[in-house]
Every structure is written in C-alpha cells, then in structure tokens.
Coordinates of C-alpha atoms in Angstrom, one line a residue:
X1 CA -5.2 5.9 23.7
X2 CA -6.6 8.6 21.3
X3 CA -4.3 11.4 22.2
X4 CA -1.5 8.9 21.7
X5 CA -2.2 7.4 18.4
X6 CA -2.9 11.4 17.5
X7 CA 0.7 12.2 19.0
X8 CA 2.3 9.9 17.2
X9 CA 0.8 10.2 13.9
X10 CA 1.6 14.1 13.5
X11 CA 5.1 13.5 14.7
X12 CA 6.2 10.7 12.4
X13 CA 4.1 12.5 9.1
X14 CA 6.5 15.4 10.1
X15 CA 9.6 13.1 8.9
X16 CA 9.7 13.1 5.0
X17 CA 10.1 9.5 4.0
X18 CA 8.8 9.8 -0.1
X19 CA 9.7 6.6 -1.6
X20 CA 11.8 6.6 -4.9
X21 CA 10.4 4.9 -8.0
X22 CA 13.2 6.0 -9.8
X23 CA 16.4 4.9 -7.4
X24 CA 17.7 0.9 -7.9
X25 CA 18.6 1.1 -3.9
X26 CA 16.9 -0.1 -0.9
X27 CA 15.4 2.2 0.4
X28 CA 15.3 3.8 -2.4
X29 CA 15.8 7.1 -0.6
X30 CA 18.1 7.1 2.6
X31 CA 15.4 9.7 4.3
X32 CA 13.5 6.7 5.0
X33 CA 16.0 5.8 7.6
X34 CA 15.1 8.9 9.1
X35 CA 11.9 7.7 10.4
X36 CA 13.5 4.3 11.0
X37 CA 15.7 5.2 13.5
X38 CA 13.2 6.9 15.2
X39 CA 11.1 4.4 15.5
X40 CA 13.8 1.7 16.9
X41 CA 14.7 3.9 19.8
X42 CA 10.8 4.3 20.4
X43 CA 10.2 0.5 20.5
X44 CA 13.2 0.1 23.1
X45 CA 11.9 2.8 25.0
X46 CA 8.0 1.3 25.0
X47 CA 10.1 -2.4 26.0
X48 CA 10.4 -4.2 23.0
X49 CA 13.3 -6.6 22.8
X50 CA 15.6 -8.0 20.1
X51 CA 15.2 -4.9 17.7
X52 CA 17.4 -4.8 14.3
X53 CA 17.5 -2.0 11.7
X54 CA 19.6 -3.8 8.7
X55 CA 21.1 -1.7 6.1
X56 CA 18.4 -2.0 3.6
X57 CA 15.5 0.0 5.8
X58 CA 14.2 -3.0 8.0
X59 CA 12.9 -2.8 10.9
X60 CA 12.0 -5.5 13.4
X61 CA 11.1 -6.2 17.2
X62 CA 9.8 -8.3 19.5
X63 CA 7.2 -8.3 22.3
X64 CA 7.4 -11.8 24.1
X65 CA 4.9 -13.9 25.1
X66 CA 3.5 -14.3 28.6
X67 CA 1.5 -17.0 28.2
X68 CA 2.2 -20.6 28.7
X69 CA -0.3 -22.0 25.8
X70 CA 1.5 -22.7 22.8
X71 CA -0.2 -19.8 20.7
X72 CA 0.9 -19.0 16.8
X73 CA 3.5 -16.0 16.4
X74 CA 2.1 -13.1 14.8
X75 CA 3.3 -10.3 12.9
X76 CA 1.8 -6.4 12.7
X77 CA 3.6 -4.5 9.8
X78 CA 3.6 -0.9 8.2
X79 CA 5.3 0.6 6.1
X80 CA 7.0 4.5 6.8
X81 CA 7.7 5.3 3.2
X82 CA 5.2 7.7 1.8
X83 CA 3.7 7.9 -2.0
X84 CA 5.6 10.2 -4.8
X85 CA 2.8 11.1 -5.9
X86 CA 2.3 14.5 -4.2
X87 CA 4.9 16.3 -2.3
X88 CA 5.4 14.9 1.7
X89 CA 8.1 17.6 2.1
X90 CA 7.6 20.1 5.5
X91 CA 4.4 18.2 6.0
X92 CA 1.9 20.4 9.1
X93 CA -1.1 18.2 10.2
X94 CA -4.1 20.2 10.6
X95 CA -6.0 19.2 14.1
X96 CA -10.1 19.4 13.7
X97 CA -11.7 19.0 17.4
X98 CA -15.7 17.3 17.1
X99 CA -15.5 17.8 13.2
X100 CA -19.5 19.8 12.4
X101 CA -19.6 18.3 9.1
X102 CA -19.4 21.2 7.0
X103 CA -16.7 22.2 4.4
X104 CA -13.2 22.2 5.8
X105 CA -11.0 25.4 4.9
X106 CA -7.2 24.5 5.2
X107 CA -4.5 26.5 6.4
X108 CA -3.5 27.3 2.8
X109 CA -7.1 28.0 1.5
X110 CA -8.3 25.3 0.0
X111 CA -11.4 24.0 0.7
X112 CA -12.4 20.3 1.4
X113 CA -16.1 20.3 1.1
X114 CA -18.7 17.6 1.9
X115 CA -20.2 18.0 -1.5
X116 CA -17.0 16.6 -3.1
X117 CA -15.9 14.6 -0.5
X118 CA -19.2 12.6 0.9
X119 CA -16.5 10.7 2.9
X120 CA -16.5 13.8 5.4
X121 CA -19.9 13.2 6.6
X122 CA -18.9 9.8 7.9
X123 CA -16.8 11.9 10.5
X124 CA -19.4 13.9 12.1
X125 CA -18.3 15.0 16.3
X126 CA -14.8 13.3 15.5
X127 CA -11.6 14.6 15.7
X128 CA -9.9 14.8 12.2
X129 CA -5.8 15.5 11.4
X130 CA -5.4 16.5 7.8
X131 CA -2.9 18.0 6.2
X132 CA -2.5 21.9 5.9
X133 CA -3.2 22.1 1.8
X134 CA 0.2 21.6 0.6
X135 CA 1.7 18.5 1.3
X136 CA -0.2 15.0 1.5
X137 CA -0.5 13.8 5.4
X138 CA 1.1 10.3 5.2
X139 CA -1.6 8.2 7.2
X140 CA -0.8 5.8 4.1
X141 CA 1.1 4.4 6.9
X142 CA 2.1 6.1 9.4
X143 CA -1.7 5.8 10.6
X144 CA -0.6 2.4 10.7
X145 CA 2.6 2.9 12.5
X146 CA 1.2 4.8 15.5
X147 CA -1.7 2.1 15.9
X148 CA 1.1 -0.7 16.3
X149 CA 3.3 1.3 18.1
X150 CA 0.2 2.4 20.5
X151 CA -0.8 -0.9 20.8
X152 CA 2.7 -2.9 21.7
X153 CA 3.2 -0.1 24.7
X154 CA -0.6 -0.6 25.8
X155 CA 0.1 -4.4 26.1
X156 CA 3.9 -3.6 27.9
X157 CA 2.0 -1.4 30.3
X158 CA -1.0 -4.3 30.9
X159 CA 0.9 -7.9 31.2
X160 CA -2.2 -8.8 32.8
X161 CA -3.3 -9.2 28.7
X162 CA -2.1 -12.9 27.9
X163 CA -0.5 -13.1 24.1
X164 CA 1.9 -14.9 22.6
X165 CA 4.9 -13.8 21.0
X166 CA 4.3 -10.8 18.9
X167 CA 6.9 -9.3 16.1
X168 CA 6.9 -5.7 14.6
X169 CA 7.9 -4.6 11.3
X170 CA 8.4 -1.2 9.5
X171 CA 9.3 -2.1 6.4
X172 CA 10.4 0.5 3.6
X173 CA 9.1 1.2 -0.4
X174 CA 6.2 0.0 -0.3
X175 CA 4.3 2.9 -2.2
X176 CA 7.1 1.3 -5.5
X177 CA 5.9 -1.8 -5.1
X178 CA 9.4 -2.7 -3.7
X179 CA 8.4 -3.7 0.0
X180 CA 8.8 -6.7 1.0
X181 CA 11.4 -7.6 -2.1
X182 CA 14.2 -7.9 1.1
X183 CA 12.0 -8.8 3.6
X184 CA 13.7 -11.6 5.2
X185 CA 10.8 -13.8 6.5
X186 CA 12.7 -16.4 8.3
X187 CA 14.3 -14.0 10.6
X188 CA 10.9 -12.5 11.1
X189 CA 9.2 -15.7 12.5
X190 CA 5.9 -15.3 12.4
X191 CA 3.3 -17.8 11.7
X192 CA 0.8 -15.1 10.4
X193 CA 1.1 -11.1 10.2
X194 CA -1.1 -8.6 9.1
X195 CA -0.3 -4.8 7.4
X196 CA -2.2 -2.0 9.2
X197 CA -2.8 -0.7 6.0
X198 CA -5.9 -0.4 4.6
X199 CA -8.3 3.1 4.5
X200 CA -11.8 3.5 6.7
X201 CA -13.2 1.7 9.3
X202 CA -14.2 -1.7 8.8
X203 CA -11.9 -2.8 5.8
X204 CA -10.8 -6.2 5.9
X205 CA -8.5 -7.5 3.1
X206 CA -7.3 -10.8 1.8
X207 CA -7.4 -10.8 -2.0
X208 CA -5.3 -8.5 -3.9
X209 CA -4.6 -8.0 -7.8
X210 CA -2.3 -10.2 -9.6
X211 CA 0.4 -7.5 -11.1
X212 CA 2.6 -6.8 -13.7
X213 CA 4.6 -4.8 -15.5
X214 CA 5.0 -3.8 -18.9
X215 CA 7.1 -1.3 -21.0
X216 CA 7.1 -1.2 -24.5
X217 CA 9.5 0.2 -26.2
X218 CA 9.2 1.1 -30.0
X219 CA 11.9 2.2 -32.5
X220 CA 11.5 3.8 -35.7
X221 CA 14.3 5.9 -38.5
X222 CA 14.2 9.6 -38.3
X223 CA 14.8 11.1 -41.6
X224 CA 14.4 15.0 -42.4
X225 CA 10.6 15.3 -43.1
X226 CA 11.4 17.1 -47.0
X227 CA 12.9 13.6 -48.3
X228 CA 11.5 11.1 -45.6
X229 CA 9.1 9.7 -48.3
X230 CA 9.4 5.5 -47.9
X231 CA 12.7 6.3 -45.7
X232 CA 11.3 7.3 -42.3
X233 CA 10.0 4.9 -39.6
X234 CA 8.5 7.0 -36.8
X235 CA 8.3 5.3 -33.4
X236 CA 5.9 7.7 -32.2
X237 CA 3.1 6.4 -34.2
X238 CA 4.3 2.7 -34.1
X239 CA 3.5 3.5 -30.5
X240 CA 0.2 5.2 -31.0
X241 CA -0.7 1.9 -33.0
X242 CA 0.3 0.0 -30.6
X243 CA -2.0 1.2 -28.2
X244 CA -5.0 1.7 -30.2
X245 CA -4.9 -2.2 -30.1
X246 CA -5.5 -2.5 -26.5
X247 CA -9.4 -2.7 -25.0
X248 CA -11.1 0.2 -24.7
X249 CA -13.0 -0.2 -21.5
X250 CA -10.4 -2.5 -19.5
X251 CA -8.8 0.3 -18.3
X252 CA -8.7 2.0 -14.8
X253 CA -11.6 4.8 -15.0
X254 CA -14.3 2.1 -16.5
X255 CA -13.5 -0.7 -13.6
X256 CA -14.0 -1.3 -10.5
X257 CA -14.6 -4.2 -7.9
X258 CA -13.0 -7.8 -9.8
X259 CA -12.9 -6.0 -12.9
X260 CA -9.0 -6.2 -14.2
X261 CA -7.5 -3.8 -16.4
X262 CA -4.6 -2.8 -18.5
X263 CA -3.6 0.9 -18.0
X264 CA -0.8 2.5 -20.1
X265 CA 1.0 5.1 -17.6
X266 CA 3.9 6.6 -19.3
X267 CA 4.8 7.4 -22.1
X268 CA 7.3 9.8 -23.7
X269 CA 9.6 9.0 -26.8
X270 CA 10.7 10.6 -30.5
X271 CA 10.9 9.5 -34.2
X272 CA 13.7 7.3 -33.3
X273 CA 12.3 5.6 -30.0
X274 CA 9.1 6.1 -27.7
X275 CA 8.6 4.3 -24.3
X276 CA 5.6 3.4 -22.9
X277 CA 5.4 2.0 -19.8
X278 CA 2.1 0.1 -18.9
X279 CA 0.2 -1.9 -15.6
X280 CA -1.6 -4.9 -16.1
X281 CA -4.1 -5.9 -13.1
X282 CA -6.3 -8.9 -12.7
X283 CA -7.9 -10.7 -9.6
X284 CA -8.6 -13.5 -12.0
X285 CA -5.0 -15.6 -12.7
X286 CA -6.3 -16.9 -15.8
X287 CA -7.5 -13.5 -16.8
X288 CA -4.4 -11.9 -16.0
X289 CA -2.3 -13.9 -18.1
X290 CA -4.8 -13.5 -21.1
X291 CA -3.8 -10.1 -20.6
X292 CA -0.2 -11.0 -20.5
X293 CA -0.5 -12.8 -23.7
X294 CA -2.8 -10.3 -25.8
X295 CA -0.3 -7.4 -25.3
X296 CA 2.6 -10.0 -26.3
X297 CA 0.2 -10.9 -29.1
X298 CA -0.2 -7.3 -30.2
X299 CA 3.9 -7.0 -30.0
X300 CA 4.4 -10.0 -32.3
X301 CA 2.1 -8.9 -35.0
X302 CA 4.0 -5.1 -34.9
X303 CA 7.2 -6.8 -35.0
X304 CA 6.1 -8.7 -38.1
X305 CA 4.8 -5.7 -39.6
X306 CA 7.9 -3.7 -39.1
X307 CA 10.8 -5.6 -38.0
X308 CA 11.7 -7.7 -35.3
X309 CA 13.8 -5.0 -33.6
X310 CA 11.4 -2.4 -34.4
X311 CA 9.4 -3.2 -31.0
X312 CA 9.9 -5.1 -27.9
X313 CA 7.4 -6.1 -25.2
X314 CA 9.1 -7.0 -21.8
X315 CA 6.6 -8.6 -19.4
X316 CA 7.5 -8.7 -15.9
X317 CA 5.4 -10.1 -13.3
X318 CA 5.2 -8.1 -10.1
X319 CA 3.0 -10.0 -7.4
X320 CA 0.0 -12.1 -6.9
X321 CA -3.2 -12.6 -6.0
X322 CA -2.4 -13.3 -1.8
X323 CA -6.3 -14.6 -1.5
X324 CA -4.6 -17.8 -3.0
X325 CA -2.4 -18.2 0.1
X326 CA -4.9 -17.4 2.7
X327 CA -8.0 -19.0 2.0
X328 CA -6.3 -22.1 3.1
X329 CA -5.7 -20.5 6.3
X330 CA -9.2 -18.7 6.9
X331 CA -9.0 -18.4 10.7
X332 CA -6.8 -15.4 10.6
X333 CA -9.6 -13.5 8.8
X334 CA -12.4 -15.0 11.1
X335 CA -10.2 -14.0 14.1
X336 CA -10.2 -10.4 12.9
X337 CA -13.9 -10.5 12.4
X338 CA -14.5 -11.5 15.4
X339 CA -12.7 -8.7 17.4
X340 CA -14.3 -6.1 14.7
X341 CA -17.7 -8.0 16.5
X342 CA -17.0 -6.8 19.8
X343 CA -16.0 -3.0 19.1
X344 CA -19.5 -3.2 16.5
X345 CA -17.3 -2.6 13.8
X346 CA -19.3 -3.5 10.5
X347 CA -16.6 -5.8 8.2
X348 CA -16.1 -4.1 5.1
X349 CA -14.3 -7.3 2.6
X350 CA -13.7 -6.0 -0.6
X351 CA -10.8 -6.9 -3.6
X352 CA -8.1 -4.7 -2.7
X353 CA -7.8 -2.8 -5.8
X354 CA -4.2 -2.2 -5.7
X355 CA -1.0 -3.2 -3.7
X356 CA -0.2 -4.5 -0.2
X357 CA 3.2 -5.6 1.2
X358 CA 1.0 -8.4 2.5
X359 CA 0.5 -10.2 -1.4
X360 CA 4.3 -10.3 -2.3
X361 CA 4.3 -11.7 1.8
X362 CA 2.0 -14.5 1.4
X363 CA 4.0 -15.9 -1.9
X364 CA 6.7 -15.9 0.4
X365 CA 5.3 -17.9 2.9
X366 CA 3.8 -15.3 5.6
X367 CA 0.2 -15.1 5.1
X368 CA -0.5 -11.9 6.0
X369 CA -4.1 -10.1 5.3
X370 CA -4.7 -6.0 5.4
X371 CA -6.4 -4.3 8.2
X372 CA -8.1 -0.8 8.2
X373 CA -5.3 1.8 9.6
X374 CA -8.2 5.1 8.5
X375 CA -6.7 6.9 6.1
X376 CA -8.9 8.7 3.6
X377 CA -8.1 10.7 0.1
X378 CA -4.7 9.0 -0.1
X379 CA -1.8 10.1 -1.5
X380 CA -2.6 14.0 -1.8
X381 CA -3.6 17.4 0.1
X382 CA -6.7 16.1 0.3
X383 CA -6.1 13.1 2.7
X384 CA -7.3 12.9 6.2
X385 CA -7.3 10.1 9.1
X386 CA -10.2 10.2 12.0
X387 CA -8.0 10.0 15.6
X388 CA -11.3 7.2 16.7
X389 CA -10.2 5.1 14.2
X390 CA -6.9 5.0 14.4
X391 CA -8.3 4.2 18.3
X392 CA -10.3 1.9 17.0
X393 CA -7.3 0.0 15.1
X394 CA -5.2 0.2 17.9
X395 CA -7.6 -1.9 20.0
X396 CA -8.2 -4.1 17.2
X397 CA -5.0 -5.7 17.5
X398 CA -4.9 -5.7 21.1
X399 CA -8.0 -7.9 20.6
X400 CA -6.6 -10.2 17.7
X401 CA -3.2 -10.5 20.1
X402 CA -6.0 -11.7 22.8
X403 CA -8.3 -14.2 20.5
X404 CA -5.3 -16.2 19.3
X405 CA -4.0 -16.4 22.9
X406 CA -7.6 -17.8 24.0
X407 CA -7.9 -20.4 21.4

C-alpha cells in the first residue's frame, strides 16, 4: 500500500493543476481538467461505477455497497487544484529512502534543515517525497487523492470488507476558496463525507473560521502637486488612514489557535483611487461580525469625513464556521477517533486555521469533517509528505468505511 499511495502521489503532482484566483470560470484554469480526466479513467479501471466529470471540473464515483445492513452513505473528497502561491509548473518529486534526520539538500541546492524545520525530526527512518527546490510538491491534495484512490481499489480487491455505499469526489478550486461553490450535493448523495485534507498525522478537523471578504476601495482628486493646495484629495493616504484604524494585534502574525483576525492583503492604488483588499477570520460568529461591523464603522466615519463616494466598503461573506453543522452529528468525529485508536494514532483536534471545502459543505447540507492527508510546509519548495502516512490515511478510511458498516 505504501509504494502505491507513493506511485500515485508523484504522478498526479507531475500534472500542473494551479488554481486561478484571478479567472471568473470554473475551474478557473482548464489544466485542472488535466488531472481530472486522469483520474476518471483510473477510478473505472480500479472498478468504480457511475463516474461523471461535468463541465465545471467535478468529479464523482461510486463504490457500492456489499452489505445488507442499512449503513449511512459516505463521501471521501479532495481536491486536485494546487495553491498559486508558488510555482506547480514541471513539478519533480524528490524520493528520500529511511530519512537520517539530518538537513536535506535538494536537487537544486537548497537546503531543508532540521534547525528550521523541527517538523523533519518527526520523520526519522521514513521515506519522504519532496519537491526538487523549485516548484511546491502538491500533497495539498493530491496526498489526499492517492489515499482515496489507494483505498477504494484496496476495498475492490477485498469484498470480503463489508461497507456501505461509498462516493468519491475530486472537486476543483479549492486553494480560491471557490470549491464546493458548484458542488451539486444532491447528486452526490452522501449522508456524511469527509476531505482528506488536512497536514500531519493525527489531525482531525471539524471547526473552521467563519470568512469573509473585504475590499476597500478609496477615491481621491489628483491635482499637479505645484497648485494642489485645498484642491487635491489623495486616495493613497485616505487608504493609509483607513487602515491605521484597524487593531493592531488582530492580525495574522500575533494570532493563533481561536484567536480571529483582520488581515489587509492587497493593496495597490494612485492619487485618484487605491484598492485594498482585506480577510476577516473568526471562529467566534458574534466576533466575526463585530469585525464585520467595525470595518463598516471605520468606512462610514471616512465617508463622512470626505464624501460619500470618496470610499466604499463591500463586505462579502465567504463561509462559516462548519463546527456549527457537525456538532449535532458528533458520531462522525467519534467514528474517526476510533479507527485513529486502532492504528495508535494520537488525535490531534485543533481550529482549522483556514479553509476547507468541507465548511462551505456542511452549510450546504453534507457534514463533512477534515482528515490528515500528511502534507507538511504547504504551499512552497519547502513542502514534503511522509509515504507512512499517507499509508496511514489510506487505512484510515478503510477503517471508517468498516466502523459505520459494523454499527
């Protein structure tokens, strides 16, 4: 099972599949579909049924049930888009055999060492794939694709492992926040899923941030700066003002755990107009939409310093805190426990501090919690996956397919 989930990882991360935040399609780049269609003539080759690939980047299969108990439908999803963030172009995983736990040189020179990376010690006599230095790797999820992939064909190969009926999804854009925006659950039909997407072993996640987005947009009058006296308006330090209003220490780099923040990301802009386009994150609904409010507070009191149209605050709520859909249904996250139990696997249940298909999934009516898929240094040259627990994943869901069947 190691050498498969292994095989598989360095021959999707080979496809580049970087998301678009800047494209209004879906996918919002057609490479996606490169990867894609892979993948759907892999699931009918491993002996999945009813498989459809609509034209918006969707994915989904079936593995039946051969049980007679009436057992809940569950769903295991991943995503094959890859961040924008660093480059996944020509991407060449790097194979490490019984890793010594010393300072990794990569193919291009650079040097991972322990010292910076305490991670790497956790890896000790495993076998590592990271990237070769130039590209990111792309475990963030196609870690979390093989593990699925590896464990519907290990459950076609052994029918003598009762489950019920099991659905697949590889879903596109999630690293843009765009995921599960045409997801269409009711064709889906499961009762519960779970994303194979979360980083080392152990994690186990059911709350998320509530999310949303801001972009404020200033506008000022440029006038030639020899006779601007009392005639120019610059939006640039409208802007500047602006921002000098929000909290100091609610901001990513002074946070962590439940702590929520409001972090300005962009900005770019002129005399005449500046941009800037902000994220506001909060675990806590009511804190959230304090947050919400301040920033349209601090927008009303610009605009009636310099003109209603000399500023504009457009709120836009992006998802939700999924912890409010699941804790109703708790079982799904005792299940996984349990099968983390039998493999010793140590829970690790912390806030996910970020973004899951699986919060924007539970609002819709699919309560779907985030499994560990191993990935490490996301979303850079830096990242790595250990092959034992991807192995570890992959027999995780085996077991969760298992303990729902046995209930």
């Amino acid at each position: 099972m190691k050498e498969k989930v292994i095989e598989r990882l360095v021959r999707y991360a080979k496809i580049d599949t970087q998301s678009d935040f800047n494209s209004d399609t879906t996918p919002s780049t057609m490479k996606q579909f490169d990867l894609l269609h892979v993948l759907k003539d892999e699931l009918a080759a491993i002996g999945l049924t009813d498989i459809t690939l609509d034209e918006n980047g969707y994915l989904f299969a079936t593995l039946e049930s051969n049980t007679d108990k009436d057992v809940p439908t569950l769903g295991f999803l991943a995503h094959v888009d890859t961040t924008s963030d660093y480059t996944g172009t020509n991407v060449q995983p790097q194979r490490i055999d019984n890793y010594d736990g010393e300072a990794i040189t990569l193919k291009n020179g650079l040097v991972m060492a322990p010292d910076y990376f305490p991670n790497l010690k956790n890896y000790v006599g495993q076998t590592l794939i990271t990237t070769d230095g130039n590209t990111l790797l792309g475990a963030d999820d196609k870690a979390g694709i093989a593990e699925i992939m590896t464990a519907m064909e290990y459950l076609v190969k052994n029918p003598e492992i009762k489950h019920g009926k099991i659905r697949v999804a590889f879903t596109p854009d999630e690293e843009i926040g765009r995921g599960p925006h045409k997801f269409d659950v009711e064709k889906f039909g499961a009762d519960y899923a779970y994303t194979m997407d979360g980083g080392p072993l152990g994690e186990l996640q059911y709350e998320s941030f509530n999310a949303a987005g801001v972009k404020v947009t200033t506008r000022g009058t440029n006038i030639h700066p020899g006779s601007a006296k009392n005639k120019m308006v610059n939006s640039i330090t409208m802007a500047i003002e602006f921002q000098n209003e929000m909290p100091k220490d609610a901001v990513p780099e002074k946070t962590d755990g439940y702590e929520g923040f409001i972090h300005l990301m962009h900005f770019n802009g002129g005399i005449e107009e500046t941009t800037m386009s902000y994220i506001i994150r909060d675990h806590d609904r009511a804190k959230f939409e304090e947050k919400k409010a301040y920033m349209a507070k601090v927008g009303k009191e610009l605009q009636e310093k310099y003109g209603e149209e000399a500023i504009t605050v457009a709120i836009e709520d992006q998802y939700y805190n999924m912890g409010e859909k699941i804790e109703p249904v708790m079982e799904i996250v005792d299940i996984v426990k349990e099968a983390f139990s039998k493999f010793d696997i140590t829970p690790i249940v912390e806030p996910i501090r970020g973004g899951t298909d699986g919060s924007q999934l539970s609002y819709m009516g699919l309560p779907t919690p985030n499994i560990f898929a191993g990935g490490e240094n996301m979303h850079g040259k830096y990242e790595f996956v250990s092959a034992e627990t991807m192995e570890k994943a992959t027999e995780v869901i085996i077991e969760i397919v298992q303990l729902f069947e046995q209930r």
